[in-house]
CSV table of C-alpha atoms and ligand atoms in Angstrom, one decimal:
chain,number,residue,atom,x,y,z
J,120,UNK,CA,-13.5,28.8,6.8
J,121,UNK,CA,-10.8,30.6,9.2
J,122,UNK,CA,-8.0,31.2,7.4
J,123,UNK,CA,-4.9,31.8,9.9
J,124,UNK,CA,-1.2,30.8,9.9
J,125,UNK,CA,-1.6,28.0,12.4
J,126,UNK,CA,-4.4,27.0,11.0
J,127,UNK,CA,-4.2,23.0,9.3
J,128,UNK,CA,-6.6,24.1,6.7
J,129,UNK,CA,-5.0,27.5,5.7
J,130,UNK,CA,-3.1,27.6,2.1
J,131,UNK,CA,-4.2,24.4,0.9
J,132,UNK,CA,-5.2,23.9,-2.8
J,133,UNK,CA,-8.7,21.4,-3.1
J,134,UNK,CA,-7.2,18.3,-3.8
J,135,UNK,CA,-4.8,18.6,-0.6
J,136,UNK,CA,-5.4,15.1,1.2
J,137,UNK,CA,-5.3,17.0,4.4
J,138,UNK,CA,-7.8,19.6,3.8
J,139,UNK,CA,-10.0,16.7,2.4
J,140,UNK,CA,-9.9,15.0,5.4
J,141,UNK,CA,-10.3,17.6,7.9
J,142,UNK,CA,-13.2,19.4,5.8
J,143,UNK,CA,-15.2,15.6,5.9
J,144,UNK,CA,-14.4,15.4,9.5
J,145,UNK,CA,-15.8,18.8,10.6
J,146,UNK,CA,-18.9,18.1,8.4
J,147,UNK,CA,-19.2,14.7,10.4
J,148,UNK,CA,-18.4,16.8,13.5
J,149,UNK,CA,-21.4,19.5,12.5
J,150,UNK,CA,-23.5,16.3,11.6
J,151,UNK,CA,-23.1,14.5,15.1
J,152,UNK,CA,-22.9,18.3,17.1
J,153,UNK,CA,-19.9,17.1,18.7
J,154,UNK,CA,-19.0,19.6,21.2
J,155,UNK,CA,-15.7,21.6,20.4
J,156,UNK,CA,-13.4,19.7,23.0
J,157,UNK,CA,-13.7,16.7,21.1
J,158,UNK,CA,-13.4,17.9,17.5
J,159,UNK,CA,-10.3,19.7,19.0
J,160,UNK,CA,-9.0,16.2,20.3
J,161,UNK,CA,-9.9,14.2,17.2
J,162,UNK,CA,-8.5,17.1,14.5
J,163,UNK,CA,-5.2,16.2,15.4
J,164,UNK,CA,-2.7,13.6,15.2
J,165,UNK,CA,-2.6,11.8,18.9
J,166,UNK,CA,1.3,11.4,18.0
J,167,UNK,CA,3.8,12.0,15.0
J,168,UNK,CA,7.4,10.8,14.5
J,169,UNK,CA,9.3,12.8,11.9
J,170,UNK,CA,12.9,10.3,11.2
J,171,UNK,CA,15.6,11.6,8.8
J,172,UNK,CA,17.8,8.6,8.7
J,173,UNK,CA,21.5,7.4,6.7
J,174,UNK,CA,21.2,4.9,4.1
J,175,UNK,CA,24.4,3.2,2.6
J,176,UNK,CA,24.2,3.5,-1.3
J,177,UNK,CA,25.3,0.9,-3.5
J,178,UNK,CA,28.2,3.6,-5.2
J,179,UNK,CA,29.9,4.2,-1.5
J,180,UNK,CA,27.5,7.5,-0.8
J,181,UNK,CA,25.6,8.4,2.3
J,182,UNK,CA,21.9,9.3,1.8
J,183,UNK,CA,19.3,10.8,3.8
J,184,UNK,CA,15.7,10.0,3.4
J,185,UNK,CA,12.8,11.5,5.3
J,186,UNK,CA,10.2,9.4,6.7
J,187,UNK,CA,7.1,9.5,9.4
J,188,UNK,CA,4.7,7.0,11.3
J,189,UNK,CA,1.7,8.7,12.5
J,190,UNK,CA,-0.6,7.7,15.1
J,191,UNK,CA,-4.5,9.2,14.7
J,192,UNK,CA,-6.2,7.5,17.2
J,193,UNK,CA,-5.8,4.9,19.6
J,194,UNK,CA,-8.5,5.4,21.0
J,195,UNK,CA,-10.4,1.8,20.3
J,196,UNK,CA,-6.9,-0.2,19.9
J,197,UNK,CA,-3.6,-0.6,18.5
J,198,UNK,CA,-3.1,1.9,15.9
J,199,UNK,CA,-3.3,0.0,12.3
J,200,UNK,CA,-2.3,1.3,9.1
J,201,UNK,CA,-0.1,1.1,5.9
J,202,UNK,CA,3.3,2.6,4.8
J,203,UNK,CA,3.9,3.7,1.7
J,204,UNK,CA,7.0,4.8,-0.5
J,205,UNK,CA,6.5,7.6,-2.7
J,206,UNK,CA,8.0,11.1,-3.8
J,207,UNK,CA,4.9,12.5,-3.2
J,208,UNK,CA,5.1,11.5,0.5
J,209,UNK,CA,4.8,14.4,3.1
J,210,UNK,CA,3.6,15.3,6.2
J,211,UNK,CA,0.3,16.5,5.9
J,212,UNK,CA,-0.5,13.9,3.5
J,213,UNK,CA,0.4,10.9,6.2
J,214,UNK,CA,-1.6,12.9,8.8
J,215,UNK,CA,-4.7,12.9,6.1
J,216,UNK,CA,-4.5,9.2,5.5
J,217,UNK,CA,-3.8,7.9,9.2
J,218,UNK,CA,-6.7,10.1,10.0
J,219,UNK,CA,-8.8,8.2,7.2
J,220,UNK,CA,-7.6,4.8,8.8
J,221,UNK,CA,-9.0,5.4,12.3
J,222,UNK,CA,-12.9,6.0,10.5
J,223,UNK,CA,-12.4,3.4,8.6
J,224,UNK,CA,-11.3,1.1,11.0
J,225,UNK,CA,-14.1,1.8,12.8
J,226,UNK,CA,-16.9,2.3,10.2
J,227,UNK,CA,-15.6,-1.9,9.5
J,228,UNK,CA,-16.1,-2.6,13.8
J,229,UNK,CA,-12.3,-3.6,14.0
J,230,UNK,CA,-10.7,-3.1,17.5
J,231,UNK,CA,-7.8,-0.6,15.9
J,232,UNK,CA,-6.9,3.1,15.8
J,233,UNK,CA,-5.6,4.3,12.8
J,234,UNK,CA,-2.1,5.0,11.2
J,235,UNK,CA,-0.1,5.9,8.8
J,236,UNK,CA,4.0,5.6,7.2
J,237,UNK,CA,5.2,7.2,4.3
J,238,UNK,CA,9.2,7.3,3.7
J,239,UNK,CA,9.7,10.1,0.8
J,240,UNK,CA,11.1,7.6,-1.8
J,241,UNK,CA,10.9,6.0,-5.4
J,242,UNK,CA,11.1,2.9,-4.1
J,243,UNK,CA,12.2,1.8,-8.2
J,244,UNK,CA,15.1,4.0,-8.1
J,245,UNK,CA,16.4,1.7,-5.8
J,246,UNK,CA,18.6,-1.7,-5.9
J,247,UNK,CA,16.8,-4.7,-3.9
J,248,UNK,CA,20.1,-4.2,-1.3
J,249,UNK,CA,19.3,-0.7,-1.0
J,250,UNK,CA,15.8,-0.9,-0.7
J,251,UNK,CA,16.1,-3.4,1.9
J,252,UNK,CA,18.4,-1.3,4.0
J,253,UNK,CA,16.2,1.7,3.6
J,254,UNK,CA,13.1,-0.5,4.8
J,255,UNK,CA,15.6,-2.1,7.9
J,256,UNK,CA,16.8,1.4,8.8
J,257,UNK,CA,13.2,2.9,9.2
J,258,UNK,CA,11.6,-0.1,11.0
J,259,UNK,CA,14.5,0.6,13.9
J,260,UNK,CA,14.0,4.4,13.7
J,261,UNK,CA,10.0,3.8,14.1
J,262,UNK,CA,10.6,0.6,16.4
J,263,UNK,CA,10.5,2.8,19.9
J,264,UNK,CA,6.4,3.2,18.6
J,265,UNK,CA,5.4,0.2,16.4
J,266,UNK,CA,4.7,-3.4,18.0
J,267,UNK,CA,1.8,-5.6,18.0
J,268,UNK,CA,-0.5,-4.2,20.7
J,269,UNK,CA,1.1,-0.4,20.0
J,270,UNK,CA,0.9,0.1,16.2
J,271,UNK,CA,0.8,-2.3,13.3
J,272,UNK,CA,2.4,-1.0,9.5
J,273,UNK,CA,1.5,-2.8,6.5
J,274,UNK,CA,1.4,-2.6,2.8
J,275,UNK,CA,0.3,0.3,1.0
J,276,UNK,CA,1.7,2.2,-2.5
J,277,UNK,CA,5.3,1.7,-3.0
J,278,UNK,CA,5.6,-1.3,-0.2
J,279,UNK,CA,4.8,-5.1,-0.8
J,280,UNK,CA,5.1,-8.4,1.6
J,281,UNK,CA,8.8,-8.6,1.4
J,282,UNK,CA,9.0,-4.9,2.5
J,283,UNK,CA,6.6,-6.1,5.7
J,284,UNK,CA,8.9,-9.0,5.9
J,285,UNK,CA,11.7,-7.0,6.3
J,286,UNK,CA,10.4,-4.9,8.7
J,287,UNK,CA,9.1,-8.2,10.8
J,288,UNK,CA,12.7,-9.4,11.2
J,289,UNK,CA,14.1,-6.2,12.2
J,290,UNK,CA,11.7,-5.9,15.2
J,291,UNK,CA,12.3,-9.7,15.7
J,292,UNK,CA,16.2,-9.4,15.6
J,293,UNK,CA,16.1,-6.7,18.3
J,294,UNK,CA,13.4,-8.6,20.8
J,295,UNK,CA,15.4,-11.9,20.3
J,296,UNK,CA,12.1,-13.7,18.9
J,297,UNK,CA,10.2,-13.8,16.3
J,298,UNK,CA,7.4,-10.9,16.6
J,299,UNK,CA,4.9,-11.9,13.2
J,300,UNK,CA,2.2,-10.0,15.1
J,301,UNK,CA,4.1,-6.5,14.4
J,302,UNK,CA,3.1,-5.8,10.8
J,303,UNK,CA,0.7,-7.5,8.5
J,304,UNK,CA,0.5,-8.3,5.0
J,305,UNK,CA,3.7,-10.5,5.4
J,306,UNK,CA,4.5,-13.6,3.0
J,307,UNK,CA,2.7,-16.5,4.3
J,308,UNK,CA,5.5,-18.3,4.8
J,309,UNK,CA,6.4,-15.9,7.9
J,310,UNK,CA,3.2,-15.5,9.5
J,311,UNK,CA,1.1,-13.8,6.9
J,312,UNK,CA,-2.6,-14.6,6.3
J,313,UNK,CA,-3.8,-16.6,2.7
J,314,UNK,CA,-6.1,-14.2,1.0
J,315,UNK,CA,-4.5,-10.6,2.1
J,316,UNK,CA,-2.7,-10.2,-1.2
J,317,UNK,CA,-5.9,-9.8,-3.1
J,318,UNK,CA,-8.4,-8.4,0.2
J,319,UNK,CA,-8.6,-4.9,-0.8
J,320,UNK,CA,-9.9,-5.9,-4.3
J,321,UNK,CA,-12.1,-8.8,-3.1
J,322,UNK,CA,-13.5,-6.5,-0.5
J,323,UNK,CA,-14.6,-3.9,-4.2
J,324,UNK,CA,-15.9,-6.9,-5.6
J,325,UNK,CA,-18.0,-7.9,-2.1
J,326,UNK,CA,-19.7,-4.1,-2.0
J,327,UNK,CA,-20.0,-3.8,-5.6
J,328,UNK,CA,-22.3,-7.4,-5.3
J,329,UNK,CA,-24.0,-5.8,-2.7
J,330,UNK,CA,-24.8,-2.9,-3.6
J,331,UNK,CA,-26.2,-4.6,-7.1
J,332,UNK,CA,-28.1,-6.6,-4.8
J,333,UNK,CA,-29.6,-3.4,-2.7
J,334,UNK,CA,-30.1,-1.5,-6.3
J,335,UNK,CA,-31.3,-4.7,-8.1
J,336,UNK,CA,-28.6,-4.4,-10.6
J,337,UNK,CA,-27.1,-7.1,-12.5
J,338,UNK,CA,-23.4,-7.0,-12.3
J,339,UNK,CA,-22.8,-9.3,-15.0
J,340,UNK,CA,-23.1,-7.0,-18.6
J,341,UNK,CA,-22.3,-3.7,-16.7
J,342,UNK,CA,-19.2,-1.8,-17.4
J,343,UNK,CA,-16.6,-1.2,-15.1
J,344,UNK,CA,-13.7,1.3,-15.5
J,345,UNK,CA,-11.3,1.1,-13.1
J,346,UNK,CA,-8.1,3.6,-12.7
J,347,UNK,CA,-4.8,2.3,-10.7
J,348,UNK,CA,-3.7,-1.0,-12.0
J,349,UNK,CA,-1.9,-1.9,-8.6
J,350,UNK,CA,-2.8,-4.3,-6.1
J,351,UNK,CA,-6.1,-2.7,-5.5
J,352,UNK,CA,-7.1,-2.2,-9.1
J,353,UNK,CA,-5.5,-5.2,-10.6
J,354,UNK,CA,-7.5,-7.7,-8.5
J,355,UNK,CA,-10.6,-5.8,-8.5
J,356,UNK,CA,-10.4,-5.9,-12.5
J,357,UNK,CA,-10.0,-9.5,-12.0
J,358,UNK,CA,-12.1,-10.7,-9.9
J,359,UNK,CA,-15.2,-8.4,-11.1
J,360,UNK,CA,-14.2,-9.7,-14.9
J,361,UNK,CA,-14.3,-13.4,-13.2
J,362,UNK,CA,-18.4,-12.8,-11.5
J,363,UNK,CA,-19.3,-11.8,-15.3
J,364,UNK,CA,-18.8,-7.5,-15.1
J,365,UNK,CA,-17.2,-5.7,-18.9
J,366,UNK,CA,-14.1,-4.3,-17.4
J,367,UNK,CA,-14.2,-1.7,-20.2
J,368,UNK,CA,-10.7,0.5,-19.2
J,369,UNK,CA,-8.0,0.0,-16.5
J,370,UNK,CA,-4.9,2.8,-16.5
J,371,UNK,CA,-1.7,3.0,-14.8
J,372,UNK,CA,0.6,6.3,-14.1
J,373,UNK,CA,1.5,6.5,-17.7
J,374,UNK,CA,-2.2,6.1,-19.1
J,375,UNK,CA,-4.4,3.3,-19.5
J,376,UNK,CA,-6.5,0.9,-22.4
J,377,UNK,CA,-10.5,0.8,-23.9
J,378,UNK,CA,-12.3,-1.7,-25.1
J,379,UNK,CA,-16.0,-0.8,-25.0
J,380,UNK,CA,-16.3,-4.7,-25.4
J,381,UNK,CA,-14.5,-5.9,-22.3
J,382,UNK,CA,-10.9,-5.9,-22.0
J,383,UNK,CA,-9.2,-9.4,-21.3
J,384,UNK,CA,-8.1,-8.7,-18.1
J,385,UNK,CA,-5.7,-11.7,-17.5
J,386,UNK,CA,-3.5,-11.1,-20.5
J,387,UNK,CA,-3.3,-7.5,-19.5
J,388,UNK,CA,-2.0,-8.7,-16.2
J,389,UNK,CA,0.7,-11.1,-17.9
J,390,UNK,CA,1.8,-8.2,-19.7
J,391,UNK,CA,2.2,-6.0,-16.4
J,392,UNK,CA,4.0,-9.0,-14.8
J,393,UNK,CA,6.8,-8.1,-17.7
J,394,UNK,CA,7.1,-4.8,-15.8
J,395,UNK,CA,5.6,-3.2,-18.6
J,396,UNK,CA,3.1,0.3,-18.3
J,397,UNK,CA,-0.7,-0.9,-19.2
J,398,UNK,CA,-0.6,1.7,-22.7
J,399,UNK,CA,2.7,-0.8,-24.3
J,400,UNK,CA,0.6,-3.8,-24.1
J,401,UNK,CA,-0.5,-4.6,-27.8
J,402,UNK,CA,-3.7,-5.2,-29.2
J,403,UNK,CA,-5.9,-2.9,-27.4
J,404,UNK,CA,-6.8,1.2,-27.7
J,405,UNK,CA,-4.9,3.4,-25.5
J,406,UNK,CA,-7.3,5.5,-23.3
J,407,UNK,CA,-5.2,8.7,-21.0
J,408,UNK,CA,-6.3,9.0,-17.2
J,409,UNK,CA,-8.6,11.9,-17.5
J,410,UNK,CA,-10.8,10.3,-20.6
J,411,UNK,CA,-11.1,7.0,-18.2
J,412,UNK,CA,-12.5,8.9,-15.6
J,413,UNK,CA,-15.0,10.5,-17.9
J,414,UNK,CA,-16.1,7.4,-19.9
J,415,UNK,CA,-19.8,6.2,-19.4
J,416,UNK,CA,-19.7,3.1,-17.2
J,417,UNK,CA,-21.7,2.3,-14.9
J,418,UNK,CA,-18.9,2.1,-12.1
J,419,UNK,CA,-16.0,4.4,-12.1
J,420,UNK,CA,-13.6,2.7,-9.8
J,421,UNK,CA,-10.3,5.0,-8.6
J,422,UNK,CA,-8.1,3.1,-7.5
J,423,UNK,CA,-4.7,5.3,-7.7
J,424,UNK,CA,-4.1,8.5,-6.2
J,425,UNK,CA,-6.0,10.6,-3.8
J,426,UNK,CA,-7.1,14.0,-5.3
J,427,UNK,CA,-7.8,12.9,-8.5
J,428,UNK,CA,-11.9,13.5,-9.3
J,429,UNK,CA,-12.2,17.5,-8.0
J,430,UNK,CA,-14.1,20.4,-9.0
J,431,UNK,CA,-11.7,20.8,-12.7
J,432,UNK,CA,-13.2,17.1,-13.8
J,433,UNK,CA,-15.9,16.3,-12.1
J,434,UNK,CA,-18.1,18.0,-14.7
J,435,UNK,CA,-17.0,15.6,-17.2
J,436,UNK,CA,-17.8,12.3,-15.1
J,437,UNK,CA,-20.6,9.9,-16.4
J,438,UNK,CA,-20.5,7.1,-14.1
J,439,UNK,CA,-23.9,5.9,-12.2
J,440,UNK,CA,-21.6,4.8,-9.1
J,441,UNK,CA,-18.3,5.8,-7.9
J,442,UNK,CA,-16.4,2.9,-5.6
J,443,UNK,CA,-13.5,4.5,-3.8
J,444,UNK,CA,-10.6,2.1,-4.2
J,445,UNK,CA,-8.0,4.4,-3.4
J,446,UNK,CA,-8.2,6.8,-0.1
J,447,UNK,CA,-9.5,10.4,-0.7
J,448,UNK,CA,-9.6,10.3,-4.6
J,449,UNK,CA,-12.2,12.8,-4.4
J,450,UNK,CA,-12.1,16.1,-3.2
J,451,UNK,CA,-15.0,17.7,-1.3
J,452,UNK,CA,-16.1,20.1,-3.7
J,453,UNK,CA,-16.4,17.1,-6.3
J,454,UNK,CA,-18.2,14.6,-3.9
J,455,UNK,CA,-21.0,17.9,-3.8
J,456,UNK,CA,-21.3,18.2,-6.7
J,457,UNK,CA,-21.7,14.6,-7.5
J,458,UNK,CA,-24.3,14.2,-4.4
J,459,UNK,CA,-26.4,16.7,-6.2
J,460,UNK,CA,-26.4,15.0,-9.1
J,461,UNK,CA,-27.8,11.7,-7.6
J,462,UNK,CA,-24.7,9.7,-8.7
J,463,UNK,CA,-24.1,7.5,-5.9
J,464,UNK,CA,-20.3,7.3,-3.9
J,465,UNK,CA,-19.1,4.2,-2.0
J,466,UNK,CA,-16.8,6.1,0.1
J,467,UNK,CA,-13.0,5.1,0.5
J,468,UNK,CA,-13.3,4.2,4.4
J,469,UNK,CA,-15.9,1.4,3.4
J,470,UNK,CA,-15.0,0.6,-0.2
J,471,UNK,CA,-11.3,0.3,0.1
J,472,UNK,CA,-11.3,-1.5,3.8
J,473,UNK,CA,-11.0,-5.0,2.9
J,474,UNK,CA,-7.2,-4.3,2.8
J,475,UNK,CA,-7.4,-3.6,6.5
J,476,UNK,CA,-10.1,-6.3,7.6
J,477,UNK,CA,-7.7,-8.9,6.4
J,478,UNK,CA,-5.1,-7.6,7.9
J,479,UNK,CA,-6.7,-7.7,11.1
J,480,UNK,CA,-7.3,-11.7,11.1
J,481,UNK,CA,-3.8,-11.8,10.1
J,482,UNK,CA,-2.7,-10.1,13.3
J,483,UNK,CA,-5.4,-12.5,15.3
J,484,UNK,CA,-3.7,-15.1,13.7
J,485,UNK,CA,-0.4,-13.8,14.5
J,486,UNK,CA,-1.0,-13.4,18.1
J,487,UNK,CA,-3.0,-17.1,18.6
J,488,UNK,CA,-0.1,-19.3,16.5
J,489,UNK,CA,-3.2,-20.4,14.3
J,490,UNK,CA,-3.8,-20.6,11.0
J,491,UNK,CA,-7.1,-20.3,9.0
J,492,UNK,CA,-7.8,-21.9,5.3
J,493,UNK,CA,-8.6,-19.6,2.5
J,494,UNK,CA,-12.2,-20.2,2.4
J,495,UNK,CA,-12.5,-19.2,6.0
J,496,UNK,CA,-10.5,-15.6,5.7
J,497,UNK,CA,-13.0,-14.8,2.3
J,498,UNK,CA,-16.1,-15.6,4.0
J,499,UNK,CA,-15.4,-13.6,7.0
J,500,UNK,CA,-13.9,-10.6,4.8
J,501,UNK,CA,-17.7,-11.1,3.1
J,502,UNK,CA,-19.2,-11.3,6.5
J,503,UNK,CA,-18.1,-7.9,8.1
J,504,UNK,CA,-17.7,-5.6,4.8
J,505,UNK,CA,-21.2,-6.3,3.7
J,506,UNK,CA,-22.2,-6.1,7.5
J,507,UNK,CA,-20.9,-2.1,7.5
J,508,UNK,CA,-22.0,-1.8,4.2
J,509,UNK,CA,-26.1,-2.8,5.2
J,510,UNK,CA,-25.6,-0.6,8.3
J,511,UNK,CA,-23.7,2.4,6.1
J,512,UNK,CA,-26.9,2.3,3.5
J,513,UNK,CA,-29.5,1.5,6.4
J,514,UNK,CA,-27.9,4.7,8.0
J,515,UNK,CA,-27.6,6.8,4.7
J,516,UNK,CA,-31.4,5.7,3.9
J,517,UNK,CA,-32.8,6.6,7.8
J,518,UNK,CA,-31.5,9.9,7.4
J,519,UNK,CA,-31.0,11.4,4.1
J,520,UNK,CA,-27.6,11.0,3.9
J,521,UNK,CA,-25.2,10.4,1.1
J,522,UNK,CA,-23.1,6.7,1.8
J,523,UNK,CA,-19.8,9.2,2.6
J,524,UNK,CA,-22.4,11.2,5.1
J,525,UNK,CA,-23.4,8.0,6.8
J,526,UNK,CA,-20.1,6.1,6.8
J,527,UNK,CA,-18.3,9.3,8.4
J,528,UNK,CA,-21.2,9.9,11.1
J,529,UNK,CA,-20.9,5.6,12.1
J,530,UNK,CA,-16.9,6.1,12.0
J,531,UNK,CA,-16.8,9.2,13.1
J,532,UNK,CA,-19.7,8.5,16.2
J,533,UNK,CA,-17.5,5.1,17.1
J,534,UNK,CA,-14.5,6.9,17.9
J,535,UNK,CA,-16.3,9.8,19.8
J,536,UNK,CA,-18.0,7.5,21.8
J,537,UNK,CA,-14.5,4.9,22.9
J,538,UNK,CA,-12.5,8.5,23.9
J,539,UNK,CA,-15.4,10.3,26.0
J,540,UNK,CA,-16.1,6.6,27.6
J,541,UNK,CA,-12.2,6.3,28.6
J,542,UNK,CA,-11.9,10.3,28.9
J,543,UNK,CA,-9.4,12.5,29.6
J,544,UNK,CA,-6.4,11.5,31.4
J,545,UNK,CA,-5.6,12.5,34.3
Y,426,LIG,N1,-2.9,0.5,3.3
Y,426,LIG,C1,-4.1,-0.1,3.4
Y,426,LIG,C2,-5.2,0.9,3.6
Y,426,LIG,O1,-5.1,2.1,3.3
Y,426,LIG,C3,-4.2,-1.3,4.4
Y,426,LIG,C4,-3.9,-0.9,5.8
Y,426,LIG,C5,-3.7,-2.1,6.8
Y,426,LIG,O2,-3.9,-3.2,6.3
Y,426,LIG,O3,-3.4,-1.9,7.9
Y,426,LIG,O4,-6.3,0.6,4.1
């Protein structure tokens, strides 16, 4: 690897989201023998907005928070990604996951480019009035690039519906009208879809049934350890507990709980509801992050943090299958050594893209003033994640590839194939 001041990968520690993402991108790149031009387009961000904008606090001061909205690729649409609020937001990180947004946009088929926000804040540190101002504040610094047919924000760690709603009236108080196609992930009563809330966890639960249908596994009995109890984790736990999986551990940022028997996921979820971390719930055995990670189940579900399985733990993992709830929670280095060992990875751009699928019949919704029944937005979720899913494994099993292989090479291939059709301008 060249190692040069100005180069993105230079000084970068293993788990670095960036490096992740641009190390799985040149091995597509090898893969596909894409020609330097286009890996030199497609390393790099088409366009990033740095904002360092005034907030009024609730004591009289002035702060200044520091926030971004990164555009990948727009290659094959809109660019379509979350925001999220976090101390650990920076720029090379946002870069990493609106990079990660554009393949998995297109390993799913959806007509989007992929994007990403991050504001660096605890968004708990904050009052509601506060954290509404903060949200207000960014929307108009980001509004000269977001819009429905230019770039869509929606939820992601540290931002909920009322965050999206927020940002929807913002945009909608400067047009004059109402603009619901402008972020998804809204509350339903202002133009948000039924069935978003929980479609990154229902989209786990759809390749996890289909891959035990591929493997000829029985989901109910097997055990399923899942770390993040947010609102990926949370309604995975949930909804695989409810088609008859033992949800052995779920963990939070504090730590997490064990039951070899099955944990009772819905009381667990009351108990969160208090605002409580997972380990003060009562009743159950306290597990820490790194033990869930390393317990024998047969899928280990991340769901938190990127960065988190890398070469330091990976050693200690027993799971048969990995499903990637959160983006990038395993480094490169790990997801070798875990391809040598035969256990199986459902990467992040397939596992984890229900979240964005739903979002995009939201935004059709949005933009045709018509509104679907619950029913309808789950069976078509079903319909195109197990669709990428069959053509991921039918791709993986053709050429020898691992599912994070053949996911990057169909996501990857996509994108390549909408720029050099439109090609360079002028
Ligand atoms: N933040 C989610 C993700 O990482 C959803 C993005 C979206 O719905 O646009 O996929």
């Amino acid at each position: 690897m060249a190692i040069s001041d100005n180069d993105p990968q230079a000084a970068t520690v293993e788990n670095d989201a960036l490096s992740t993402a641009l190390t799985q991108f040149d091995d597509a790149a090898e893969r596909l023998h894409l020609d330097d031009g286009i890996r030199r387009v497609l390393r790099v961000s088409k366009r990033e907005l740095s904002v360092n904008f005034p907030v009024n606090m609730d004591d009289g001061s002035i702060r200044v928070f520091c926030g971004y909205r990164i555009q990948h690729s727009i290659a094959r649409g809109p660019a379509k990604g979350g925001l999220r609020y976090s101390l650990h937001v920076s720029l090379d990180e946002v870069r990493a996951l609106a990079m990660w947004m554009t393949w998995k946009a297109a390993v799913v088929n959806l007509p989007f480019g992929g994007a990403k926000g991050g504001v660096m804040v605890d968004p708990r540190a904050l009052s509601a009035a506060e954290l509404e101002d903060l949200t207000r504040r960014y929307a108009t610094e980001i509004s000269i690039i977001i819009g429905p047919s230019e770039d869509i924000p929606a939820p992601d760690m540290g931002t909920n519906p009322q965050i999206m709603a927020w940002i929807m009236d913002t945009i909608s108080m400067h047009k004059g009208h109402t603009v619901a196609g402008v972020v998804t992930g809204k509350p339903v009563a202002v133009g948000g879809t039924l069935g978003r809330l929980e479609a990154t966890g229902r989209g786990i639960l759809f390749v996890v049934e289909e891959l035990c249908s591929q493997k000829s596994i029985h989901l109910e009995g097997s055990t399923v350890a899942i770390q993040g109890f947010g609102n990926v984790g949370s309604v995975a736990a949930h909804l695989l507990q409810r088609a008859g999986a033992k949800v052995v551990a779920v963990s939070d940022r504090v730590g997490g709980v064990h039951d070899g028997n099955g944990l009772d996921v819905d009381s667990l979820l009351e108990c969160r509801s208090d605002a409580k971390p997972l380990a003060e719930c009562l009743g159950v055995d306290k597990i820490t992050n790194a033990d869930l990670l390393a317990l024998p189940v047969d899928f280990l579900i991340p769901a938190a943090l990127e960065g988190q399985i890398t070469s330091r733990n990976v050693g200690d993992v027993r799971a048969r299958f990995i499903v990637e709830g959160a983006n990038g929670p395993t480094s490169p280095e790990a997801d070798r050594i875990l391809g040598e060992r035969g256990v199986m990875i459902v990467p992040d751009i397939l596992a984890n893209a229900g979240g964005v699928i739903v979002s995009y019949f939201e935004w059709v919704q949005d933009l045709q003033f018509y509104f679907w029944e619950e029913d309808e937005v789950n069976d078509r979720l079903r319909k195109v994640i197990t669709r990428a899913y069959r053509e991921v494994a039918a791709a993986a099993e053709r050429d020898g590839l691992t599912m994070r292989e053949a996911a990057m090479a169909l996501g990857v291939g996509r994108v390549v194939e909408a720029t050099s059709i439109r090609g360079i301008y002028p």
